[in-house]
Amino acid sequence: MSSFDRRVLISGGLAAGAALATPASAAPDAPMLFHQVFFWLKNPGDKADRDKLIAGLKALKAVDVIQHLHVGVPASTEKRDVIDNSYDVSELMVFRSVEDQKRYQDHPLHQKFVAECSPLWSKVVVYDSMAV
């Protein structure tokens, strides 16, 4: 297991069993930025809207500063008070730095995604974190 894989698992940023890729240009001990976003659809349960949002998110992988992209939906885990599975779609992106995350925010593909997909959602919550 690479040092990137260990940092990802230790930080809790990826679910067990998710495929991990080691960024070739990342320094072995460089802190990575984890960008987690949760989307609530305006029309919950609308498969066409959900599929369009998922396709839009997956298309963002073409942005070169994204080291890893995971797009998902709520898992069928046990119901507990600490679990919020009220969202419809989530994404987790890994960046090498805060600067790379800023480049992603300004990238034309991200701007296109927001323009095309923002009418689909009623709420978005973002959690950005770095390993300590």
PDB file of C-alpha atoms in Angstrom, residues 3-88:
ATOM      1  CA  SER A   3       1.773   6.301   1.459  1.00  0.00           C
ATOM      2  CA  PHE A   4      -1.067   8.072  -0.398  1.00  0.00           C
ATOM      3  CA  ASP A   5      -3.330   5.057   0.145  1.00  0.00           C
ATOM      4  CA  ARG A   6      -2.432   4.974   3.850  1.00  0.00           C
ATOM      5  CA  ARG A   7      -3.112   8.716   4.244  1.00  0.00           C
ATOM      6  CA  VAL A   8      -6.486   8.333   2.536  1.00  0.00           C
ATOM      7  CA  LEU A   9      -7.518   5.413   4.735  1.00  0.00           C
ATOM      8  CA  ILE A  10      -6.230   7.024   7.939  1.00  0.00           C
ATOM      9  CA  SER A  11      -7.989  10.318   7.231  1.00  0.00           C
ATOM     10  CA  GLY A  12     -11.259   8.458   6.684  1.00  0.00           C
ATOM     11  CA  GLY A  13     -11.837  10.211   3.384  1.00  0.00           C
ATOM     12  CA  LEU A  14     -12.749   7.121   1.346  1.00  0.00           C
ATOM     13  CA  ALA A  15     -15.053   4.235   2.045  1.00  0.00           C
ATOM     14  CA  ALA A  16     -13.474   0.845   2.535  1.00  0.00           C
ATOM     15  CA  GLY A  17     -13.002  -0.955  -0.740  1.00  0.00           C
ATOM     16  CA  ALA A  18     -12.838   2.182  -2.890  1.00  0.00           C
ATOM     17  CA  ALA A  19     -10.214   2.082  -5.599  1.00  0.00           C
ATOM     18  CA  LEU A  20      -7.255   4.302  -4.780  1.00  0.00           C
ATOM     19  CA  ALA A  21      -4.762   5.779  -7.175  1.00  0.00           C
ATOM     20  CA  THR A  22      -1.423   7.211  -6.178  1.00  0.00           C
ATOM     21  CA  PRO A  23      -0.815  10.581  -7.769  1.00  0.00           C
ATOM     22  CA  ALA A  24       2.537  10.374  -9.526  1.00  0.00           C
ATOM     23  CA  SER A  25       3.533  13.951  -8.756  1.00  0.00           C
ATOM     24  CA  ALA A  26       2.415  14.093  -5.111  1.00  0.00           C
ATOM     25  CA  ALA A  27       5.118  14.333  -2.485  1.00  0.00           C
ATOM     26  CA  PRO A  28       4.975  11.278  -0.178  1.00  0.00           C
ATOM     27  CA  ASP A  29       4.074  13.284   2.925  1.00  0.00           C
ATOM     28  CA  ALA A  30       2.259  16.218   1.333  1.00  0.00           C
ATOM     29  CA  PRO A  31      -1.126  16.920   2.921  1.00  0.00           C
ATOM     30  CA  MET A  32      -3.958  16.208   0.531  1.00  0.00           C
ATOM     31  CA  LEU A  33      -7.175  18.225   0.378  1.00  0.00           C
ATOM     32  CA  PHE A  34     -10.412  16.232   0.511  1.00  0.00           C
ATOM     33  CA  HIS A  35     -13.410  17.988  -1.051  1.00  0.00           C
ATOM     34  CA  GLN A  36     -16.684  16.283  -0.083  1.00  0.00           C
ATOM     35  CA  VAL A  37     -19.933  17.587  -1.542  1.00  0.00           C
ATOM     36  CA  PHE A  38     -23.472  16.430  -0.813  1.00  0.00           C
ATOM     37  CA  PHE A  39     -26.381  17.260  -3.157  1.00  0.00           C
ATOM     38  CA  TRP A  40     -30.114  17.244  -2.490  1.00  0.00           C
ATOM     39  CA  LEU A  41     -32.212  17.163  -5.673  1.00  0.00           C
ATOM     40  CA  LYS A  42     -35.118  19.553  -6.229  1.00  0.00           C
ATOM     41  CA  ASN A  43     -37.055  16.491  -7.372  1.00  0.00           C
ATOM     42  CA  PRO A  44     -35.990  13.721  -4.970  1.00  0.00           C
ATOM     43  CA  GLY A  45     -36.458  10.308  -6.495  1.00  0.00           C
ATOM     44  CA  ASP A  46     -36.333  11.614 -10.072  1.00  0.00           C
ATOM     45  CA  LYS A  47     -34.018   9.100 -11.754  1.00  0.00           C
ATOM     46  CA  ALA A  48     -33.386  11.288 -14.821  1.00  0.00           C
ATOM     47  CA  ASP A  49     -32.284  14.238 -12.652  1.00  0.00           C
ATOM     48  CA  ARG A  50     -30.102  11.994 -10.498  1.00  0.00           C
ATOM     49  CA  ASP A  51     -28.504  10.391 -13.559  1.00  0.00           C
ATOM     50  CA  LYS A  52     -27.812  13.799 -15.115  1.00  0.00           C
ATOM     51  CA  LEU A  53     -26.150  15.017 -11.907  1.00  0.00           C
ATOM     52  CA  ILE A  54     -24.064  11.843 -11.637  1.00  0.00           C
ATOM     53  CA  ALA A  55     -22.965  12.129 -15.278  1.00  0.00           C
ATOM     54  CA  GLY A  56     -22.046  15.783 -14.736  1.00  0.00           C
ATOM     55  CA  LEU A  57     -19.969  14.921 -11.683  1.00  0.00           C
ATOM     56  CA  LYS A  58     -18.185  12.058 -13.419  1.00  0.00           C
ATOM     57  CA  ALA A  59     -17.317  14.344 -16.346  1.00  0.00           C
ATOM     58  CA  LEU A  60     -15.323  16.509 -13.903  1.00  0.00           C
ATOM     59  CA  LYS A  61     -12.643  13.783 -13.783  1.00  0.00           C
ATOM     60  CA  ALA A  62     -11.236  15.432 -16.928  1.00  0.00           C
ATOM     61  CA  VAL A  63     -10.014  18.339 -14.768  1.00  0.00           C
ATOM     62  CA  ASP A  64      -6.304  17.578 -14.462  1.00  0.00           C
ATOM     63  CA  VAL A  65      -5.824  18.710 -10.837  1.00  0.00           C
ATOM     64  CA  ILE A  66      -8.272  16.109  -9.505  1.00  0.00           C
ATOM     65  CA  GLN A  67      -6.231  13.204  -8.119  1.00  0.00           C
ATOM     66  CA  HIS A  68      -9.198  11.004  -7.243  1.00  0.00           C
ATOM     67  CA  LEU A  69     -12.955  11.259  -7.837  1.00  0.00           C
ATOM     68  CA  HIS A  70     -15.632   9.193  -6.145  1.00  0.00           C
ATOM     69  CA  VAL A  71     -19.308   9.765  -7.004  1.00  0.00           C
ATOM     70  CA  GLY A  72     -21.894   7.963  -4.911  1.00  0.00           C
ATOM     71  CA  VAL A  73     -25.372   7.687  -3.483  1.00  0.00           C
ATOM     72  CA  PRO A  74     -26.392   6.891   0.110  1.00  0.00           C
ATOM     73  CA  ALA A  75     -25.330   3.429   1.199  1.00  0.00           C
ATOM     74  CA  SER A  76     -27.816   0.931   2.614  1.00  0.00           C
ATOM     75  CA  THR A  77     -26.132   0.880   6.005  1.00  0.00           C
ATOM     76  CA  GLU A  78     -27.927   0.468   9.302  1.00  0.00           C
ATOM     77  CA  LYS A  79     -30.037   3.384  10.524  1.00  0.00           C
ATOM     78  CA  ARG A  80     -28.323   5.275  13.345  1.00  0.00           C
ATOM     79  CA  ASP A  81     -28.792   8.790  14.742  1.00  0.00           C
ATOM     80  CA  VAL A  82     -25.321   9.835  13.535  1.00  0.00           C
ATOM     81  CA  ILE A  83     -25.910   8.873   9.898  1.00  0.00           C
ATOM     82  CA  ASP A  84     -27.361  11.465   7.538  1.00  0.00           C
ATOM     83  CA  ASN A  85     -28.437   9.723   4.368  1.00  0.00           C
ATOM     84  CA  SER A  86     -30.953  12.386   3.368  1.00  0.00           C
ATOM     85  CA  TYR A  87     -28.836  13.540   0.408  1.00  0.00           C
ATOM     86  CA  ASP A  88     -29.303  12.182  -3.113  1.00  0.00           C
TER      87      ASP A  88
END
